[in-house]
PDB file of C-alpha atoms in Angstrom:
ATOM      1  CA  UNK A   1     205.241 -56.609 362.017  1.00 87.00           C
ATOM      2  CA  UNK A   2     207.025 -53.842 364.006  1.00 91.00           C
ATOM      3  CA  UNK A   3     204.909 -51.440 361.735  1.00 92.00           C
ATOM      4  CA  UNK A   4     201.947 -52.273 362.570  1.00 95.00           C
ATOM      5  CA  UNK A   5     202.595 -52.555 366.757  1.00 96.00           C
ATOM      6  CA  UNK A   6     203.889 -49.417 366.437  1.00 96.00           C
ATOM      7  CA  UNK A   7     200.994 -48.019 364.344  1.00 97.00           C
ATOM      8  CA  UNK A   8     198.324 -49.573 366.432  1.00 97.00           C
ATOM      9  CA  UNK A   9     200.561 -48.167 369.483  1.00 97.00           C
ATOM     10  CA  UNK A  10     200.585 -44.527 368.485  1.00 98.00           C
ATOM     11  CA  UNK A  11     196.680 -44.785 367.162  1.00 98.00           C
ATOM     12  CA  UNK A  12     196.224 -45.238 370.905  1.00 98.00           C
ATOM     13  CA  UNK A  13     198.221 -42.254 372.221  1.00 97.00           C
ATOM     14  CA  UNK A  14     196.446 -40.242 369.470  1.00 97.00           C
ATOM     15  CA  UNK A  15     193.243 -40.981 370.165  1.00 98.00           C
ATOM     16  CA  UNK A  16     194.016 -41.017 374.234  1.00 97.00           C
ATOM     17  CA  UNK A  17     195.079 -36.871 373.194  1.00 95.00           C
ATOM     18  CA  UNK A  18     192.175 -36.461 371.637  1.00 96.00           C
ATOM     19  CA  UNK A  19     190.294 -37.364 374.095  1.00 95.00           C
ATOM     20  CA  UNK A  20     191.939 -35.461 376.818  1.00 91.00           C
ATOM     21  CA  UNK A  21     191.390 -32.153 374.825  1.00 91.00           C
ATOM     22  CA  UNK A  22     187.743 -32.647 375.409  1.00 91.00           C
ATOM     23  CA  UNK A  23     187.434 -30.223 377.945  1.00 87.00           C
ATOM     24  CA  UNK A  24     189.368 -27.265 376.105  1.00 83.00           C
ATOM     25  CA  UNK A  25     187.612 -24.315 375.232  1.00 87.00           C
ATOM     26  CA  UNK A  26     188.760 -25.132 371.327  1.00 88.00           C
ATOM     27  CA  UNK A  27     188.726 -29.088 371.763  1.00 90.00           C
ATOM     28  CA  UNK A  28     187.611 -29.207 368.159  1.00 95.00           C
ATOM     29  CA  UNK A  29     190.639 -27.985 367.063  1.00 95.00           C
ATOM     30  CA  UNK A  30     192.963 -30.381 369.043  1.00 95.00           C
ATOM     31  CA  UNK A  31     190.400 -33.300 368.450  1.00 96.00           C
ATOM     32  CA  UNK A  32     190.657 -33.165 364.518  1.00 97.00           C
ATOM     33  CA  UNK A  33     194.593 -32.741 364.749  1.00 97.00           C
ATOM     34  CA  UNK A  34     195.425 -35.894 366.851  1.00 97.00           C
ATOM     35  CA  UNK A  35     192.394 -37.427 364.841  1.00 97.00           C
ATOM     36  CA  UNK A  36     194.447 -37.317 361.845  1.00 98.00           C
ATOM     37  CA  UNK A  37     197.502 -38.284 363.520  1.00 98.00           C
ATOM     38  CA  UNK A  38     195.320 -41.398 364.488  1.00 98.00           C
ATOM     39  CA  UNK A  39     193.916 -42.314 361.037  1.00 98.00           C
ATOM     40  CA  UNK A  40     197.552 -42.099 359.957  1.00 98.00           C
ATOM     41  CA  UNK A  41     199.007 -44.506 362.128  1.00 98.00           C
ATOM     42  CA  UNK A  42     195.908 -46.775 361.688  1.00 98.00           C
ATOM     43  CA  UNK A  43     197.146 -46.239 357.650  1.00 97.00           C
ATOM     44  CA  UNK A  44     200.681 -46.665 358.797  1.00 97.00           C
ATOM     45  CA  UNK A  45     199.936 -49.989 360.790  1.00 97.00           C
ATOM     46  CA  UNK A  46     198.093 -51.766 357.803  1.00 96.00           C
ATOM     47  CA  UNK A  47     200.775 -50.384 355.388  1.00 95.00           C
ATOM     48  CA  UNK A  48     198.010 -47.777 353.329  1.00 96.00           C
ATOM     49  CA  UNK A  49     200.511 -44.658 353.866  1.00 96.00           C
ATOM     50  CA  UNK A  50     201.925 -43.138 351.162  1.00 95.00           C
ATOM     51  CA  UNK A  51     205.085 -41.323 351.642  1.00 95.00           C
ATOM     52  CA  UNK A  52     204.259 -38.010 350.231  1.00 95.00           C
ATOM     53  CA  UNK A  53     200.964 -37.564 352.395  1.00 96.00           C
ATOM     54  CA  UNK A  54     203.311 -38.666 355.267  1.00 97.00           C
ATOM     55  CA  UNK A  55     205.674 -35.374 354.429  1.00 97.00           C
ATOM     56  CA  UNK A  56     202.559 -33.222 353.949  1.00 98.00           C
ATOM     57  CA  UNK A  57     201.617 -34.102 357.582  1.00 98.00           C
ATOM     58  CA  UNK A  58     205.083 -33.496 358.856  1.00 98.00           C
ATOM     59  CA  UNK A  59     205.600 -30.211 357.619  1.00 98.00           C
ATOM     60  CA  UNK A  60     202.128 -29.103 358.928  1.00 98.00           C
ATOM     61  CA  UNK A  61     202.526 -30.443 362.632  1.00 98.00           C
ATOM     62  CA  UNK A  62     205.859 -29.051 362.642  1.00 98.00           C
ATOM     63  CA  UNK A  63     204.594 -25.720 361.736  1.00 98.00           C
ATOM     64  CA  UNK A  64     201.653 -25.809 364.023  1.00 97.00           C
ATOM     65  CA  UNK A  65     204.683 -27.025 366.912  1.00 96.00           C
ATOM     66  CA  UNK A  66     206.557 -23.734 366.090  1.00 96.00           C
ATOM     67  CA  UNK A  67     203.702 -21.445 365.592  1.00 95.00           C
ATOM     68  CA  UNK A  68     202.510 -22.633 368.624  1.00 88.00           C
ATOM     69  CA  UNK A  69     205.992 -22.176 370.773  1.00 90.00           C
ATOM     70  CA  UNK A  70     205.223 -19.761 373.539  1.00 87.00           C
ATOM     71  CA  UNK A  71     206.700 -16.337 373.969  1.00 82.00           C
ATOM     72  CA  UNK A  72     208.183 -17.296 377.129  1.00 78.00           C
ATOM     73  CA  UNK A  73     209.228 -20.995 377.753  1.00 77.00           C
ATOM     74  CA  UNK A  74     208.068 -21.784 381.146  1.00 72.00           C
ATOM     75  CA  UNK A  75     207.492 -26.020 381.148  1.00 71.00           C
ATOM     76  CA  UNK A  76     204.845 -28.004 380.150  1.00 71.00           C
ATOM     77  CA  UNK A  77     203.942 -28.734 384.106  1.00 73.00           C
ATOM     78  CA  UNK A  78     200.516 -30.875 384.841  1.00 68.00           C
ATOM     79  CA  UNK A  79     200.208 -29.659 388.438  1.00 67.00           C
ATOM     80  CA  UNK A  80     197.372 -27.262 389.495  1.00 63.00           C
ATOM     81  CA  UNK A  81     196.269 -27.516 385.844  1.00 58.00           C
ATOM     82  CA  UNK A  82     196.957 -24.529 383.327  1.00 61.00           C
ATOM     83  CA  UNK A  83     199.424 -21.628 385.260  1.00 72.00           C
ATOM     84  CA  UNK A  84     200.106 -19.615 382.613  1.00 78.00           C
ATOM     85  CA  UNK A  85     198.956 -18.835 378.967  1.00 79.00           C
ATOM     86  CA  UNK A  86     203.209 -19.976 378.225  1.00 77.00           C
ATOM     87  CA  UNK A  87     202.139 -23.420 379.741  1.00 77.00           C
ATOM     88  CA  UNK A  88     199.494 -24.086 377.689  1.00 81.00           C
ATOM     89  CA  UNK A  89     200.946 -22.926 374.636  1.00 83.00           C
ATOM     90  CA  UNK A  90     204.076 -25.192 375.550  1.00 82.00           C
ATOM     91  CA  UNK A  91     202.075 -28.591 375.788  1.00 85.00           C
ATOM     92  CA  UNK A  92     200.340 -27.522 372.371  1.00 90.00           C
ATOM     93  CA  UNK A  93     203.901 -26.966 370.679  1.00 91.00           C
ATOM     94  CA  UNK A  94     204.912 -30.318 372.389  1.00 92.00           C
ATOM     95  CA  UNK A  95     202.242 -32.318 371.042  1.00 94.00           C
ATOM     96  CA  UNK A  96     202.383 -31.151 367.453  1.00 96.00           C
ATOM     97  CA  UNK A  97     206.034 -31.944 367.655  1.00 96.00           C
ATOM     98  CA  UNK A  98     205.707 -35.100 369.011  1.00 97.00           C
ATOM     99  CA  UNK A  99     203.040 -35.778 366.142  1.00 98.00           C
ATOM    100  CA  UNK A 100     205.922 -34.320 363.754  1.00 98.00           C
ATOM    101  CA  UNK A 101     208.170 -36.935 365.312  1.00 98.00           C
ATOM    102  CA  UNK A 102     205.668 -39.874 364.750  1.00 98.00           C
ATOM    103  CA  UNK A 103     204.989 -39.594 361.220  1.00 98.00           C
ATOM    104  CA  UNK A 104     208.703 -38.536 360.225  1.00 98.00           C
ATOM    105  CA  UNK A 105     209.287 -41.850 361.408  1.00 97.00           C
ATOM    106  CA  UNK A 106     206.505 -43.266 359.488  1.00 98.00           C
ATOM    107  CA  UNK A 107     207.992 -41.569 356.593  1.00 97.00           C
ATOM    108  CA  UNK A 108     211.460 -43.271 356.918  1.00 96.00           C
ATOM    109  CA  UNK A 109     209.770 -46.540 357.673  1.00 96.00           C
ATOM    110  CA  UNK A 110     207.217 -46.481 354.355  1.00 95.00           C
ATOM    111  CA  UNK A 111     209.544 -48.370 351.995  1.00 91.00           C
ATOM    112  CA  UNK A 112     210.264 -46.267 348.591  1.00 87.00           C
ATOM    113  CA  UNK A 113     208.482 -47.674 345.440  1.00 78.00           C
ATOM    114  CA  UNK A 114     210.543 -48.002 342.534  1.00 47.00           C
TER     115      UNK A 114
END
């Protein structure tokens, strides 16, 4: 039961980040990451996710979270918008790292077969 409320709850928040890339230049991009994030925890909440596919998505968000860290760390603030180039690049690295997060805990909650 707590896998699929929290499945159902993080297929929200990835689909509410999806959304809310709409207006980026590359939305397309950020739209089909969180999209997969989503179908995943939709798998996740009616127990379809396998545990290897569940690494294979780890290990890519965490790499996109690191590739993504900015040069200069300087906050992820939501006032005025985008500040700096550093900003932006800091909410992308956040996001895929949060994903990352998500389905490592997916992958500790998918019970081992055998």
């Amino acid at each position: 039961m707590i896998s699929r409320i929290l499945g159902i709850l993080f297929t929200l928040f990835f689909v509410f980040a999806a959304v809310v890339q709409l207006n980026d230049i590359d939305a397309w991009v950020w739209v089909a990451l969180y999209g997969i994030a989503a179908i995943a925890s939709v798998l996740f909440a009616y127990g379809k996710l396998k545990r290897p596919w569940t690494m294979v998505l780890v290990v890519v968000y965490l790499g996109l979270a690191i590739y993504h860290w900015p040069p200069e760390f300087e906050g992820v603030a939501l006032q005025d918008g985008m500040k700096t180039m550093n900003v932006e690049l800091g909410r992308e690295s956040f996001g895929m790292g949060i994903s990352a997060l998500v389905l490592l805990i997916y992958f500790f909650m998918i019970p081992r077969k055998g």
